[in-house]
Amino acid sequence: MPDPRITALIVARNEERNLPGCLDSVRFARERIVVVDAASDDDTLAVARRFAETVVVRPFDDFASQRNAGLARASGDWVLSIDADERATPDLADEIHQTLGDPDNTHSGFRIPIRSEILGRPFGYSGTQQDLPMRLFRRGCGSWTGQVHETVRLDGSIGRMRHPLEHRTIPDVRVFLRKIDQYTTLEAHDLYQSGDRCRTRDLTLRPLWLFMKLYLYKQGFRDGLEGLMFCALSGVSLAVRTWKLRELEQSAGRELIREGEAPELHASRRNPAIDHLEAAS
């Protein structure tokens, strides 16, 4: 069975603690390891340069652009995309080698399940355990699109791996709140650009609905107190995103008002006395 040539692509920002474990878990990708660092202000860059073949420093604008910047530096036949707070398990590594080395494989990409640890607890109900993102694809057959929840635009058929990536996300509530602020800002801008506008029910009903969906329908209560906090802050995140969208609308409205005053200012400049002063100068 031929050894598949895989580039492991990692995007990171201020991940000096998580990055070493992530890099160690993708050693099976013997073609190349590429790290895209979003101008971190900790030792992420130094860690990346010690262990990765290729390091790209790129100020963050959106997630798809970060990943595509790394994709441009990839080589080999396949690309495995992984975040710094994720780990490829040995079982997943074996499955990837066996699947990609199979001459009967006709898929161009593979979805990989995620197993989450949130607030220090493994989640089995309300986390990302049902997510199946596209994380492995043939180089040249795919690229990323989307500012926040980026997805792979793929040419070809899609398969699925059985073994998961381990996602050690949101270790404490401070990180959770920081991520809420970061992601809701990006999401609000994305929604505004796509034409969405703030609605009252998005501030009142939808956050409550999301909490009930995660906590009761998906049985987040079985994830303990950590599940309660995750479900509650997920609802808060939705409300914060909607409020930021409202602020964008208000800011745009004030700008339109200022632009509406511009013709009057322009007309005043056509006042003969002002024209005479301008000509004299």
PDB file of C-alpha atoms in Angstrom:
ATOM      1  CA  MET A   1       0.000   0.000   0.000  1.00  0.00           C
ATOM      2  CA  PRO A   2       1.589   3.331  -1.052  1.00  0.00           C
ATOM      3  CA  ASP A   3       2.296   5.900   1.642  1.00  0.00           C
ATOM      4  CA  PRO A   4      -0.059   8.871   1.040  1.00  0.00           C
ATOM      5  CA  ARG A   5       1.618  12.255   0.746  1.00  0.00           C
ATOM      6  CA  ILE A   6      -0.218  14.504   3.193  1.00  0.00           C
ATOM      7  CA  THR A   7       0.315  18.130   4.182  1.00  0.00           C
ATOM      8  CA  ALA A   8      -0.985  18.974   7.651  1.00  0.00           C
ATOM      9  CA  LEU A   9      -2.249  22.565   7.709  1.00  0.00           C
ATOM     10  CA  ILE A  10      -2.661  24.317  11.080  1.00  0.00           C
ATOM     11  CA  VAL A  11      -4.006  27.821  11.712  1.00  0.00           C
ATOM     12  CA  ALA A  12      -3.123  29.390  15.054  1.00  0.00           C
ATOM     13  CA  ARG A  13      -3.131  32.569  17.080  1.00  0.00           C
ATOM     14  CA  ASN A  14      -1.725  32.779  20.614  1.00  0.00           C
ATOM     15  CA  GLU A  15      -1.635  28.980  20.880  1.00  0.00           C
ATOM     16  CA  GLU A  16       1.765  28.402  22.479  1.00  0.00           C
ATOM     17  CA  ARG A  17       0.235  25.922  24.937  1.00  0.00           C
ATOM     18  CA  ASN A  18      -1.843  23.930  22.466  1.00  0.00           C
ATOM     19  CA  LEU A  19       0.384  23.973  19.398  1.00  0.00           C
ATOM     20  CA  PRO A  20       3.086  21.471  20.536  1.00  0.00           C
ATOM     21  CA  GLY A  21       0.518  18.733  21.180  1.00  0.00           C
ATOM     22  CA  CYS A  22      -1.220  19.443  17.888  1.00  0.00           C
ATOM     23  CA  LEU A  23       2.043  19.309  15.943  1.00  0.00           C
ATOM     24  CA  ASP A  24       3.011  16.051  17.608  1.00  0.00           C
ATOM     25  CA  SER A  25      -0.327  14.483  16.665  1.00  0.00           C
ATOM     26  CA  VAL A  26       0.155  15.132  12.927  1.00  0.00           C
ATOM     27  CA  ARG A  27       3.648  13.692  12.627  1.00  0.00           C
ATOM     28  CA  PHE A  28       2.145  10.976  10.434  1.00  0.00           C
ATOM     29  CA  ALA A  29       1.695  13.623   7.697  1.00  0.00           C
ATOM     30  CA  ARG A  30       5.203  13.139   6.405  1.00  0.00           C
ATOM     31  CA  GLU A  31       4.935  15.392   3.356  1.00  0.00           C
ATOM     32  CA  ARG A  32       4.881  18.757   5.126  1.00  0.00           C
ATOM     33  CA  ILE A  33       3.488  20.597   8.125  1.00  0.00           C
ATOM     34  CA  VAL A  34       2.345  24.177   7.433  1.00  0.00           C
ATOM     35  CA  VAL A  35       1.451  26.586  10.240  1.00  0.00           C
ATOM     36  CA  VAL A  36      -0.316  29.889   9.527  1.00  0.00           C
ATOM     37  CA  ASP A  37       0.210  32.205  12.497  1.00  0.00           C
ATOM     38  CA  ALA A  38      -2.098  35.206  12.785  1.00  0.00           C
ATOM     39  CA  ALA A  39       0.611  37.520  14.174  1.00  0.00           C
ATOM     40  CA  SER A  40       0.539  36.003  17.668  1.00  0.00           C
ATOM     41  CA  ASP A  41       1.893  38.006  20.594  1.00  0.00           C
ATOM     42  CA  ASP A  42       2.982  34.947  22.591  1.00  0.00           C
ATOM     43  CA  ASP A  43       5.517  32.193  21.665  1.00  0.00           C
ATOM     44  CA  THR A  44       3.307  30.536  19.031  1.00  0.00           C
ATOM     45  CA  LEU A  45       5.605  31.607  16.214  1.00  0.00           C
ATOM     46  CA  ALA A  46       8.718  30.270  17.948  1.00  0.00           C
ATOM     47  CA  VAL A  47       7.031  26.912  18.572  1.00  0.00           C
ATOM     48  CA  ALA A  48       5.882  26.708  14.964  1.00  0.00           C
ATOM     49  CA  ARG A  49       9.351  27.467  13.604  1.00  0.00           C
ATOM     50  CA  ARG A  50      10.883  24.725  15.752  1.00  0.00           C
ATOM     51  CA  PHE A  51       8.592  21.953  14.584  1.00  0.00           C
ATOM     52  CA  ALA A  52       6.950  22.875  11.251  1.00  0.00           C
ATOM     53  CA  GLU A  53       8.549  22.798   7.818  1.00  0.00           C
ATOM     54  CA  THR A  54       6.703  25.911   6.635  1.00  0.00           C
ATOM     55  CA  VAL A  55       5.481  28.864   8.715  1.00  0.00           C
ATOM     56  CA  VAL A  56       3.375  31.709   7.338  1.00  0.00           C
ATOM     57  CA  VAL A  57       2.807  34.870   9.381  1.00  0.00           C
ATOM     58  CA  ARG A  58      -0.358  36.596   8.264  1.00  0.00           C
ATOM     59  CA  PRO A  59      -2.432  39.167  10.196  1.00  0.00           C
ATOM     60  CA  PHE A  60      -5.913  37.782  10.680  1.00  0.00           C
ATOM     61  CA  ASP A  61      -8.752  38.946   8.445  1.00  0.00           C
ATOM     62  CA  ASP A  62     -10.983  35.886   8.194  1.00  0.00           C
ATOM     63  CA  PHE A  63     -10.656  32.140   8.668  1.00  0.00           C
ATOM     64  CA  ALA A  64     -11.059  31.120   5.045  1.00  0.00           C
ATOM     65  CA  SER A  65      -8.263  33.461   3.954  1.00  0.00           C
ATOM     66  CA  GLN A  66      -5.965  32.141   6.687  1.00  0.00           C
ATOM     67  CA  ARG A  67      -6.500  28.557   5.595  1.00  0.00           C
ATOM     68  CA  ASN A  68      -6.192  29.364   1.893  1.00  0.00           C
ATOM     69  CA  ALA A  69      -2.882  31.119   2.593  1.00  0.00           C
ATOM     70  CA  GLY A  70      -1.618  27.874   4.102  1.00  0.00           C
ATOM     71  CA  LEU A  71      -3.103  25.843   1.269  1.00  0.00           C
ATOM     72  CA  ALA A  72      -0.972  27.814  -1.177  1.00  0.00           C
ATOM     73  CA  ARG A  73       2.128  26.460   0.625  1.00  0.00           C
ATOM     74  CA  ALA A  74       0.938  22.843   0.735  1.00  0.00           C
ATOM     75  CA  SER A  75       2.472  20.046  -1.300  1.00  0.00           C
ATOM     76  CA  GLY A  76       1.750  16.381  -1.869  1.00  0.00           C
ATOM     77  CA  ASP A  77      -1.553  14.786  -2.758  1.00  0.00           C
ATOM     78  CA  TRP A  78      -3.739  15.484   0.284  1.00  0.00           C
ATOM     79  CA  VAL A  79      -4.351  18.296   2.799  1.00  0.00           C
ATOM     80  CA  LEU A  80      -5.395  17.660   6.404  1.00  0.00           C
ATOM     81  CA  SER A  81      -6.751  20.806   8.066  1.00  0.00           C
ATOM     82  CA  ILE A  82      -6.549  20.948  11.844  1.00  0.00           C
ATOM     83  CA  ASP A  83      -6.776  23.672  14.479  1.00  0.00           C
ATOM     84  CA  ALA A  84      -4.127  24.200  17.132  1.00  0.00           C
ATOM     85  CA  ASP A  85      -6.485  23.072  19.911  1.00  0.00           C
ATOM     86  CA  GLU A  86      -7.277  19.807  18.116  1.00  0.00           C
ATOM     87  CA  ARG A  87      -5.495  16.449  18.106  1.00  0.00           C
ATOM     88  CA  ALA A  88      -5.436  13.680  15.540  1.00  0.00           C
ATOM     89  CA  THR A  89      -5.706  10.418  17.469  1.00  0.00           C
ATOM     90  CA  PRO A  90      -3.510   7.410  16.547  1.00  0.00           C
ATOM     91  CA  ASP A  91      -6.644   5.570  15.410  1.00  0.00           C
ATOM     92  CA  LEU A  92      -7.542   8.437  13.070  1.00  0.00           C
ATOM     93  CA  ALA A  93      -3.976   8.534  11.720  1.00  0.00           C
ATOM     94  CA  ASP A  94      -4.122   4.792  10.933  1.00  0.00           C
ATOM     95  CA  GLU A  95      -7.520   5.149   9.288  1.00  0.00           C
ATOM     96  CA  ILE A  96      -6.316   8.041   7.134  1.00  0.00           C
ATOM     97  CA  HIS A  97      -3.278   6.082   5.946  1.00  0.00           C
ATOM     98  CA  GLN A  98      -5.330   2.985   5.155  1.00  0.00           C
ATOM     99  CA  THR A  99      -8.102   4.898   3.392  1.00  0.00           C
ATOM    100  CA  LEU A 100      -5.901   7.174   1.289  1.00  0.00           C
ATOM    101  CA  GLY A 101      -3.586   4.301   0.420  1.00  0.00           C
ATOM    102  CA  ASP A 102      -6.461   2.182  -0.867  1.00  0.00           C
ATOM    103  CA  PRO A 103      -6.331   2.151  -4.699  1.00  0.00           C
ATOM    104  CA  ASP A 104     -10.121   1.771  -4.777  1.00  0.00           C
ATOM    105  CA  ASN A 105     -10.677   5.100  -2.997  1.00  0.00           C
ATOM    106  CA  THR A 106     -12.474   7.497  -5.339  1.00  0.00           C
ATOM    107  CA  HIS A 107     -13.388  10.248  -2.877  1.00  0.00           C
ATOM    108  CA  SER A 108     -11.890  13.711  -3.188  1.00  0.00           C
ATOM    109  CA  GLY A 109     -12.584  14.692   0.413  1.00  0.00           C
ATOM    110  CA  PHE A 110     -13.486  13.286   3.803  1.00  0.00           C
ATOM    111  CA  ARG A 111     -15.523  14.560   6.726  1.00  0.00           C
ATOM    112  CA  ILE A 112     -14.053  13.875  10.159  1.00  0.00           C
ATOM    113  CA  PRO A 113     -16.143  13.784  13.354  1.00  0.00           C
ATOM    114  CA  ILE A 114     -15.182  15.987  16.289  1.00  0.00           C
ATOM    115  CA  ARG A 115     -15.050  14.891  19.930  1.00  0.00           C
ATOM    116  CA  SER A 116     -15.069  17.953  22.196  1.00  0.00           C
ATOM    117  CA  GLU A 117     -13.729  18.773  25.608  1.00  0.00           C
ATOM    118  CA  ILE A 118     -15.360  22.000  26.823  1.00  0.00           C
ATOM    119  CA  LEU A 119     -14.652  23.770  30.112  1.00  0.00           C
ATOM    120  CA  GLY A 120     -12.409  20.844  31.011  1.00  0.00           C
ATOM    121  CA  ARG A 121     -15.104  18.184  30.534  1.00  0.00           C
ATOM    122  CA  PRO A 122     -15.641  15.749  27.621  1.00  0.00           C
ATOM    123  CA  PHE A 123     -19.022  16.553  26.056  1.00  0.00           C
ATOM    124  CA  GLY A 124     -21.346  13.909  24.719  1.00  0.00           C
ATOM    125  CA  TYR A 125     -24.538  15.810  24.005  1.00  0.00           C
ATOM    126  CA  SER A 126     -24.556  19.596  23.624  1.00  0.00           C
ATOM    127  CA  GLY A 127     -21.069  20.147  22.170  1.00  0.00           C
ATOM    128  CA  THR A 128     -19.706  19.561  18.684  1.00  0.00           C
ATOM    129  CA  GLN A 129     -19.910  15.764  18.755  1.00  0.00           C
ATOM    130  CA  GLN A 130     -22.406  15.830  15.868  1.00  0.00           C
ATOM    131  CA  ASP A 131     -20.226  18.055  13.686  1.00  0.00           C
ATOM    132  CA  LEU A 132     -18.777  16.515  10.543  1.00  0.00           C
ATOM    133  CA  PRO A 133     -16.575  19.203   8.969  1.00  0.00           C
ATOM    134  CA  MET A 134     -14.579  18.627   5.811  1.00  0.00           C
ATOM    135  CA  ARG A 135     -11.015  18.369   7.060  1.00  0.00           C
ATOM    136  CA  LEU A 136      -9.231  16.143   4.536  1.00  0.00           C
ATOM    137  CA  PHE A 137      -9.245  16.612   0.763  1.00  0.00           C
ATOM    138  CA  ARG A 138      -7.165  16.160  -2.351  1.00  0.00           C
ATOM    139  CA  ARG A 139      -4.899  19.108  -2.975  1.00  0.00           C
ATOM    140  CA  GLY A 140      -6.150  20.980  -6.010  1.00  0.00           C
ATOM    141  CA  CYS A 141      -9.757  19.833  -5.508  1.00  0.00           C
ATOM    142  CA  GLY A 142     -10.796  22.168  -2.715  1.00  0.00           C
ATOM    143  CA  SER A 143     -10.473  25.591  -1.119  1.00  0.00           C
ATOM    144  CA  TRP A 144     -12.122  27.429   1.763  1.00  0.00           C
ATOM    145  CA  THR A 145     -14.926  29.947   1.622  1.00  0.00           C
ATOM    146  CA  GLY A 146     -16.711  31.896   4.381  1.00  0.00           C
ATOM    147  CA  GLN A 147     -15.461  34.470   6.884  1.00  0.00           C
ATOM    148  CA  VAL A 148     -16.393  32.772  10.155  1.00  0.00           C
ATOM    149  CA  HIS A 149     -17.794  29.259   9.797  1.00  0.00           C
ATOM    150  CA  GLU A 150     -15.632  28.511   6.803  1.00  0.00           C
ATOM    151  CA  THR A 151     -16.353  25.490   4.621  1.00  0.00           C
ATOM    152  CA  VAL A 152     -14.459  23.644   1.911  1.00  0.00           C
ATOM    153  CA  ARG A 153     -15.694  24.110  -1.627  1.00  0.00           C
ATOM    154  CA  LEU A 154     -14.857  20.706  -3.105  1.00  0.00           C
ATOM    155  CA  ASP A 155     -14.848  19.243  -6.587  1.00  0.00           C
ATOM    156  CA  GLY A 156     -15.594  15.544  -6.227  1.00  0.00           C
ATOM    157  CA  SER A 157     -17.288  13.012  -3.980  1.00  0.00           C
ATOM    158  CA  ILE A 158     -17.121  13.054  -0.187  1.00  0.00           C
ATOM    159  CA  GLY A 159     -16.471  10.219   2.242  1.00  0.00           C
ATOM    160  CA  ARG A 160     -16.372  10.009   6.023  1.00  0.00           C
ATOM    161  CA  MET A 161     -13.809   8.889   8.564  1.00  0.00           C
ATOM    162  CA  ARG A 162     -14.983   6.862  11.550  1.00  0.00           C
ATOM    163  CA  HIS A 163     -12.421   8.006  14.110  1.00  0.00           C
ATOM    164  CA  PRO A 164     -12.587  11.587  15.428  1.00  0.00           C
ATOM    165  CA  LEU A 165     -10.387  14.569  15.992  1.00  0.00           C
ATOM    166  CA  GLU A 166     -10.141  15.488  19.660  1.00  0.00           C
ATOM    167  CA  HIS A 167     -11.047  19.135  20.197  1.00  0.00           C
ATOM    168  CA  ARG A 168      -9.784  20.632  23.459  1.00  0.00           C
ATOM    169  CA  THR A 169     -11.683  23.882  23.147  1.00  0.00           C
ATOM    170  CA  ILE A 170     -12.747  26.557  25.659  1.00  0.00           C
ATOM    171  CA  PRO A 171     -10.707  25.462  28.691  1.00  0.00           C
ATOM    172  CA  ASP A 172     -12.309  28.068  30.964  1.00  0.00           C
ATOM    173  CA  VAL A 173     -15.017  30.700  30.963  1.00  0.00           C
ATOM    174  CA  ARG A 174     -12.599  33.571  30.274  1.00  0.00           C
ATOM    175  CA  VAL A 175     -11.613  31.950  26.981  1.00  0.00           C
ATOM    176  CA  PHE A 176     -15.289  31.332  26.267  1.00  0.00           C
ATOM    177  CA  LEU A 177     -16.139  35.026  26.720  1.00  0.00           C
ATOM    178  CA  ARG A 178     -13.163  36.094  24.619  1.00  0.00           C
ATOM    179  CA  LYS A 179     -14.229  33.784  21.799  1.00  0.00           C
ATOM    180  CA  ILE A 180     -17.793  35.051  21.999  1.00  0.00           C
ATOM    181  CA  ASP A 181     -16.515  38.591  21.473  1.00  0.00           C
ATOM    182  CA  GLN A 182     -14.230  37.596  18.602  1.00  0.00           C
ATOM    183  CA  TYR A 183     -16.645  35.355  16.720  1.00  0.00           C
ATOM    184  CA  THR A 184     -19.747  37.525  17.137  1.00  0.00           C
ATOM    185  CA  THR A 185     -17.905  40.509  15.660  1.00  0.00           C
ATOM    186  CA  LEU A 186     -16.975  38.506  12.572  1.00  0.00           C
ATOM    187  CA  GLU A 187     -20.441  36.972  12.312  1.00  0.00           C
ATOM    188  CA  ALA A 188     -22.186  40.332  12.621  1.00  0.00           C
ATOM    189  CA  HIS A 189     -20.082  41.823   9.820  1.00  0.00           C
ATOM    190  CA  ASP A 190     -20.757  38.762   7.657  1.00  0.00           C
ATOM    191  CA  LEU A 191     -24.505  39.014   8.284  1.00  0.00           C
ATOM    192  CA  TYR A 192     -24.561  42.741   7.575  1.00  0.00           C
ATOM    193  CA  GLN A 193     -22.704  42.320   4.294  1.00  0.00           C
ATOM    194  CA  SER A 194     -25.114  39.567   3.238  1.00  0.00           C
ATOM    195  CA  GLY A 195     -28.105  41.861   3.833  1.00  0.00           C
ATOM    196  CA  ASP A 196     -29.401  40.507   7.170  1.00  0.00           C
ATOM    197  CA  ARG A 197     -30.793  43.038   9.617  1.00  0.00           C
ATOM    198  CA  CYS A 198     -31.548  43.037  13.338  1.00  0.00           C
ATOM    199  CA  ARG A 199     -34.981  41.814  14.381  1.00  0.00           C
ATOM    200  CA  THR A 200     -36.448  42.012  17.866  1.00  0.00           C
ATOM    201  CA  ARG A 201     -37.072  38.279  18.034  1.00  0.00           C
ATOM    202  CA  ASP A 202     -33.384  37.667  17.363  1.00  0.00           C
ATOM    203  CA  LEU A 203     -32.660  39.398  20.666  1.00  0.00           C
ATOM    204  CA  THR A 204     -35.503  37.890  22.660  1.00  0.00           C
ATOM    205  CA  LEU A 205     -36.813  34.587  21.326  1.00  0.00           C
ATOM    206  CA  ARG A 206     -33.928  33.079  19.390  1.00  0.00           C
ATOM    207  CA  PRO A 207     -31.361  33.068  22.251  1.00  0.00           C
ATOM    208  CA  LEU A 208     -33.913  31.363  24.484  1.00  0.00           C
ATOM    209  CA  TRP A 209     -34.805  28.918  21.711  1.00  0.00           C
ATOM    210  CA  LEU A 210     -31.138  28.034  21.195  1.00  0.00           C
ATOM    211  CA  PHE A 211     -30.649  27.406  24.912  1.00  0.00           C
ATOM    212  CA  MET A 212     -33.718  25.145  25.041  1.00  0.00           C
ATOM    213  CA  LYS A 213     -32.599  23.291  21.921  1.00  0.00           C
ATOM    214  CA  LEU A 214     -29.132  22.585  23.296  1.00  0.00           C
ATOM    215  CA  TYR A 215     -30.065  21.988  26.913  1.00  0.00           C
ATOM    216  CA  LEU A 216     -33.306  20.023  26.526  1.00  0.00           C
ATOM    217  CA  TYR A 217     -33.615  18.679  22.965  1.00  0.00           C
ATOM    218  CA  LYS A 218     -29.914  17.754  22.664  1.00  0.00           C
ATOM    219  CA  GLN A 219     -29.848  16.831  26.366  1.00  0.00           C
ATOM    220  CA  GLY A 220     -27.104  19.232  27.349  1.00  0.00           C
ATOM    221  CA  PHE A 221     -28.186  18.735  30.950  1.00  0.00           C
ATOM    222  CA  ARG A 222     -26.416  15.363  30.741  1.00  0.00           C
ATOM    223  CA  ASP A 223     -23.126  17.241  30.313  1.00  0.00           C
ATOM    224  CA  GLY A 224     -23.383  18.501  33.894  1.00  0.00           C
ATOM    225  CA  LEU A 225     -22.847  22.056  35.057  1.00  0.00           C
ATOM    226  CA  GLU A 226     -20.406  22.563  32.195  1.00  0.00           C
ATOM    227  CA  GLY A 227     -23.244  21.707  29.838  1.00  0.00           C
ATOM    228  CA  LEU A 228     -25.495  24.253  31.514  1.00  0.00           C
ATOM    229  CA  MET A 229     -22.859  26.971  31.162  1.00  0.00           C
ATOM    230  CA  PHE A 230     -22.148  26.056  27.530  1.00  0.00           C
ATOM    231  CA  CYS A 231     -25.824  26.109  26.561  1.00  0.00           C
ATOM    232  CA  ALA A 232     -26.474  29.370  28.420  1.00  0.00           C
ATOM    233  CA  LEU A 233     -23.485  31.191  26.913  1.00  0.00           C
ATOM    234  CA  SER A 234     -24.378  29.864  23.459  1.00  0.00           C
ATOM    235  CA  GLY A 235     -27.683  31.685  23.796  1.00  0.00           C
ATOM    236  CA  VAL A 236     -25.878  34.791  25.043  1.00  0.00           C
ATOM    237  CA  SER A 237     -23.556  34.591  22.034  1.00  0.00           C
ATOM    238  CA  LEU A 238     -26.525  34.714  19.679  1.00  0.00           C
ATOM    239  CA  ALA A 239     -27.909  37.786  21.446  1.00  0.00           C
ATOM    240  CA  VAL A 240     -24.512  39.530  21.384  1.00  0.00           C
ATOM    241  CA  ARG A 241     -24.159  38.831  17.665  1.00  0.00           C
ATOM    242  CA  THR A 242     -27.578  40.352  17.010  1.00  0.00           C
ATOM    243  CA  TRP A 243     -26.758  43.429  19.088  1.00  0.00           C
ATOM    244  CA  LYS A 244     -23.516  43.956  17.184  1.00  0.00           C
ATOM    245  CA  LEU A 245     -25.475  43.681  13.934  1.00  0.00           C
ATOM    246  CA  ARG A 246     -27.807  46.378  15.282  1.00  0.00           C
ATOM    247  CA  GLU A 247     -24.831  48.601  16.079  1.00  0.00           C
ATOM    248  CA  LEU A 248     -23.556  48.164  12.522  1.00  0.00           C
ATOM    249  CA  GLU A 249     -26.947  49.220  11.187  1.00  0.00           C
ATOM    250  CA  GLN A 250     -27.002  52.277  13.426  1.00  0.00           C
ATOM    251  CA  SER A 251     -23.470  53.219  12.417  1.00  0.00           C
ATOM    252  CA  ALA A 252     -24.369  52.896   8.739  1.00  0.00           C
ATOM    253  CA  GLY A 253     -27.474  55.026   9.321  1.00  0.00           C
ATOM    254  CA  ARG A 254     -25.444  57.810  10.910  1.00  0.00           C
ATOM    255  CA  GLU A 255     -23.055  57.682   7.961  1.00  0.00           C
ATOM    256  CA  LEU A 256     -25.944  58.060   5.537  1.00  0.00           C
ATOM    257  CA  ILE A 257     -27.178  61.087   7.475  1.00  0.00           C
ATOM    258  CA  ARG A 258     -23.741  62.673   7.221  1.00  0.00           C
ATOM    259  CA  GLU A 259     -23.652  61.951   3.488  1.00  0.00           C
ATOM    260  CA  GLY A 260     -27.102  63.525   3.187  1.00  0.00           C
ATOM    261  CA  GLU A 261     -25.717  66.751   4.644  1.00  0.00           C
ATOM    262  CA  ALA A 262     -22.836  66.786   2.197  1.00  0.00           C
ATOM    263  CA  PRO A 263     -24.775  68.370  -0.717  1.00  0.00           C
ATOM    264  CA  GLU A 264     -25.730  71.310   1.497  1.00  0.00           C
ATOM    265  CA  LEU A 265     -22.121  71.832   2.423  1.00  0.00           C
ATOM    266  CA  HIS A 266     -21.185  71.535  -1.227  1.00  0.00           C
ATOM    267  CA  ALA A 267     -23.811  74.143  -2.135  1.00  0.00           C
ATOM    268  CA  SER A 268     -22.433  76.587   0.404  1.00  0.00           C
ATOM    269  CA  ARG A 269     -19.098  76.394  -1.332  1.00  0.00           C
ATOM    270  CA  ARG A 270     -20.771  77.724  -4.458  1.00  0.00           C
ATOM    271  CA  ASN A 271     -21.603  80.921  -2.577  1.00  0.00           C
ATOM    272  CA  PRO A 272     -19.990  83.742  -4.612  1.00  0.00           C
ATOM    273  CA  ALA A 273     -18.284  85.220  -1.581  1.00  0.00           C
ATOM    274  CA  ILE A 274     -16.677  81.892  -0.763  1.00  0.00           C
ATOM    275  CA  ASP A 275     -15.760  81.321  -4.409  1.00  0.00           C
ATOM    276  CA  HIS A 276     -14.098  84.747  -4.465  1.00  0.00           C
ATOM    277  CA  LEU A 277     -12.046  83.943  -1.371  1.00  0.00           C
ATOM    278  CA  GLU A 278     -11.002  80.580  -2.840  1.00  0.00           C
ATOM    279  CA  ALA A 279     -10.010  82.264  -6.119  1.00  0.00           C
ATOM    280  CA  ALA A 280      -8.024  84.896  -4.262  1.00  0.00           C
ATOM    281  CA  SER A 281      -6.122  82.213  -2.353  1.00  0.00           C
TER     282      SER A 281
END
